[in-house]
PDB file of C-alpha atoms in Angstrom:
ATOM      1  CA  UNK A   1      88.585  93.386 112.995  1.00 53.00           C
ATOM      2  CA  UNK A   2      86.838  92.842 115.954  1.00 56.00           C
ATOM      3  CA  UNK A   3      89.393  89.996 117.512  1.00 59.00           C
ATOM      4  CA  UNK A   4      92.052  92.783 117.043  1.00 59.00           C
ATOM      5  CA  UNK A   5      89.711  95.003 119.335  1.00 53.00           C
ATOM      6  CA  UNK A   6      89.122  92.405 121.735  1.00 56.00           C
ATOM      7  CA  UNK A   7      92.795  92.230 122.138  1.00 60.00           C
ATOM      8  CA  UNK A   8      93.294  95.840 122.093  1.00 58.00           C
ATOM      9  CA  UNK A   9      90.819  96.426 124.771  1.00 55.00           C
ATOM     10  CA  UNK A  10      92.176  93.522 126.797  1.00 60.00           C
ATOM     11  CA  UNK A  11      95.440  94.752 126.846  1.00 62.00           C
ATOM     12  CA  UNK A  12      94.442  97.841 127.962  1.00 53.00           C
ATOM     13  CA  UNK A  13      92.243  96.489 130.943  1.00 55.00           C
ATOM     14  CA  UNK A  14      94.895  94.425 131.686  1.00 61.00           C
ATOM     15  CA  UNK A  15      98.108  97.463 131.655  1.00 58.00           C
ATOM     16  CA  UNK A  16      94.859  99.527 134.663  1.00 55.00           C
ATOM     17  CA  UNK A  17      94.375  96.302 136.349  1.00 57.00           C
ATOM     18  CA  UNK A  18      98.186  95.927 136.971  1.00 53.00           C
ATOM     19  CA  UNK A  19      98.430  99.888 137.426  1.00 52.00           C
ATOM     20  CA  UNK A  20      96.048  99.519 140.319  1.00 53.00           C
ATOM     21  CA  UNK A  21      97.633  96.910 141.806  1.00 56.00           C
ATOM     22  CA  UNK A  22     101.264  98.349 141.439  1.00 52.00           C
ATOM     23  CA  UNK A  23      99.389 101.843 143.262  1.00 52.00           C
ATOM     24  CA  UNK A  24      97.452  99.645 146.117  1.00 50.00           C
ATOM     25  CA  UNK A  25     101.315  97.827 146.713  1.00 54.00           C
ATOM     26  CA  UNK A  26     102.874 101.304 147.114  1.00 48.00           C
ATOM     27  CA  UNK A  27     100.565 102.838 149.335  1.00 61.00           C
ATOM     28  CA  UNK A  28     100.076  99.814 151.659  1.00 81.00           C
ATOM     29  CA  UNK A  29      96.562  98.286 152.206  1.00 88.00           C
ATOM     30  CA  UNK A  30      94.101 100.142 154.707  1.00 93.00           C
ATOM     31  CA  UNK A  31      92.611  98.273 157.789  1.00 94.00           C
ATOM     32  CA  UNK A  32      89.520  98.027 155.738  1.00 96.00           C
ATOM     33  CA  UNK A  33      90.862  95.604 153.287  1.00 96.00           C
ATOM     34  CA  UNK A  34      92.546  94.056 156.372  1.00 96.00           C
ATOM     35  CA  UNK A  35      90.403  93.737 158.439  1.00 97.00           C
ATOM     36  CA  UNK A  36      87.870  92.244 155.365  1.00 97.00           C
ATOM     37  CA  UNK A  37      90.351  89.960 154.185  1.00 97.00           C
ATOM     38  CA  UNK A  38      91.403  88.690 157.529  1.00 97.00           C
ATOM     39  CA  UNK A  39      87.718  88.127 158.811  1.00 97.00           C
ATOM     40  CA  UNK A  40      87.131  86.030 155.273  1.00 97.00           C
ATOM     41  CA  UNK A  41      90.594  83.740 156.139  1.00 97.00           C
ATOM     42  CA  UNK A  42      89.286  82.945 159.655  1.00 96.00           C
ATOM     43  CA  UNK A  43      85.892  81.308 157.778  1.00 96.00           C
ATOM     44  CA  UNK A  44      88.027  79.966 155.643  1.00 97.00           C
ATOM     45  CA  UNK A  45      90.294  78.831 157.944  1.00 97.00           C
ATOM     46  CA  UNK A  46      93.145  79.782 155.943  1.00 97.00           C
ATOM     47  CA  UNK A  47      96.180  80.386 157.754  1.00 97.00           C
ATOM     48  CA  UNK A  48      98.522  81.480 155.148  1.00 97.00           C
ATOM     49  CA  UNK A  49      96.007  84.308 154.096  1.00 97.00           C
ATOM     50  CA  UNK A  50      94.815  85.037 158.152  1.00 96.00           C
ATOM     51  CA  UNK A  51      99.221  85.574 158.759  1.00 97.00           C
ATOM     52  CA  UNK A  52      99.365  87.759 155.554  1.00 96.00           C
ATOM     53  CA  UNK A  53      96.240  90.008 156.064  1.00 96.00           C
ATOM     54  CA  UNK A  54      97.568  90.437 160.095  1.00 96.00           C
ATOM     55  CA  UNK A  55     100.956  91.848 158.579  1.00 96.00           C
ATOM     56  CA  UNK A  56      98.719  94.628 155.863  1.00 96.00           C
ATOM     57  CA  UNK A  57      98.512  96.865 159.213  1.00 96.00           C
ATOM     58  CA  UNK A  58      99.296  97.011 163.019  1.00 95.00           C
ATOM     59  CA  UNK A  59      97.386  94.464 165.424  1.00 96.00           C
ATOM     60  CA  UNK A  60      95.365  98.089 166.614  1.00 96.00           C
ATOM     61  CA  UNK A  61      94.102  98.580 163.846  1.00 96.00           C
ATOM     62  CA  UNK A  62      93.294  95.385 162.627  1.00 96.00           C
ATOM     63  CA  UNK A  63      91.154  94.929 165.636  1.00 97.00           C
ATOM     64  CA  UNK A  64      89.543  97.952 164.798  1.00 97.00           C
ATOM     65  CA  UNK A  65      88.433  97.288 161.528  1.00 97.00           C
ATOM     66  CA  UNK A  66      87.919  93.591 162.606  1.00 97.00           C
ATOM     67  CA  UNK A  67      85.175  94.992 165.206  1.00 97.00           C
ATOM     68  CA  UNK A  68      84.059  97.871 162.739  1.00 97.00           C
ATOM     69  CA  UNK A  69      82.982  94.993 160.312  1.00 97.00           C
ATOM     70  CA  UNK A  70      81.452  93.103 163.050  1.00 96.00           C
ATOM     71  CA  UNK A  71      79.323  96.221 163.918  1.00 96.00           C
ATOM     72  CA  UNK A  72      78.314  96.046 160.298  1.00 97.00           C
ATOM     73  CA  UNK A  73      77.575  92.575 159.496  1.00 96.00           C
ATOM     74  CA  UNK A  74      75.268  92.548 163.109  1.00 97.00           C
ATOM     75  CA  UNK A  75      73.440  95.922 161.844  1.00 97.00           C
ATOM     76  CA  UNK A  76      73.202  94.691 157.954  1.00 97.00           C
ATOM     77  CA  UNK A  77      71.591  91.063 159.636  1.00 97.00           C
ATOM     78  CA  UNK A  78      69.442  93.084 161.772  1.00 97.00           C
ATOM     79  CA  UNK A  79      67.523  94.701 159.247  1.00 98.00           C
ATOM     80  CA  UNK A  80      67.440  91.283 156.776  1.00 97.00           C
ATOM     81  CA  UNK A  81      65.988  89.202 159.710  1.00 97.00           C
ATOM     82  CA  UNK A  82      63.615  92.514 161.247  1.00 98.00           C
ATOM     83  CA  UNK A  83      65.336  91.974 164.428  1.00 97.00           C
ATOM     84  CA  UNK A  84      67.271  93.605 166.745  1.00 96.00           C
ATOM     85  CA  UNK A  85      70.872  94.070 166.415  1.00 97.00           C
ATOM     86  CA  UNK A  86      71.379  92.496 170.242  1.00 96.00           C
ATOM     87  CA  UNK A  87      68.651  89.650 169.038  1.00 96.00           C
ATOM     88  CA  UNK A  88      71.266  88.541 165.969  1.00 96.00           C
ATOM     89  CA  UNK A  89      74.559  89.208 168.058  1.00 96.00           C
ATOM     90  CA  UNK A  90      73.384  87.093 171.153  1.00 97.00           C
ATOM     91  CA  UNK A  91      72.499  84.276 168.150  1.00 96.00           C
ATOM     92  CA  UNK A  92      75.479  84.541 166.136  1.00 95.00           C
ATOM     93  CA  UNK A  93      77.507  83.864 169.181  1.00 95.00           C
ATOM     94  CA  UNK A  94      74.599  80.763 170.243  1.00 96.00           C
ATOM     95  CA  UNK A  95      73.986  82.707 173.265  1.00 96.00           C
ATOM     96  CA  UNK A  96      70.323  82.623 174.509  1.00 93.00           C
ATOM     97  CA  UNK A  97      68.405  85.356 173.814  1.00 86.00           C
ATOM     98  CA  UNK A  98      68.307  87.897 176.630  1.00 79.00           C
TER      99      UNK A  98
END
């Protein structure tokens, strides 16, 4: 009984999982998950994925969620390491500090 409910329930999650995926191809991907997905190929040096992600939206708005998530990761750092956004920036980048 409960193997048939397994299955029943896996089917189900399955049939959404698909269902969101068919919804996210329709509707395009926003420069969010580009940017984020892009960003993540470049540290992963992936090309394939860095050439696919690039294509999701137009190169403006790429770079604008590209620096949006910079902005982000500098400010989330910031506050881990009690320092100052500038402070994490400048050593990110292996600039001295100012």
């Amino acid at each position: 009984m409960w193997g048939r409910m397994r299955k029943s329930f896996a089917g189900l999650v399955n049939t959404a999982r698909s269902e969101n995926d068919h919804d996210r191809d329709r509707r395009g991907h926003n420069l969010f998950e580009a940017a984020a997905a892009y960003v993540s190929a470049c540290a992963e040096d992936d090309q394939d994925q860095i050439d696919e992600a690039a294509g999701w939206v137009s190169p403006e708005a790429l770079s604008f969620g590209v620096s949006e998530l910079a902005c982000r990761a500098v400010i989330a750092l910031a506050r881990e390491r009690d320092e100052s956004p500038q402070t994490v920036a400048r050593a990110l980048l292996g600039l001295p500090a100012a």
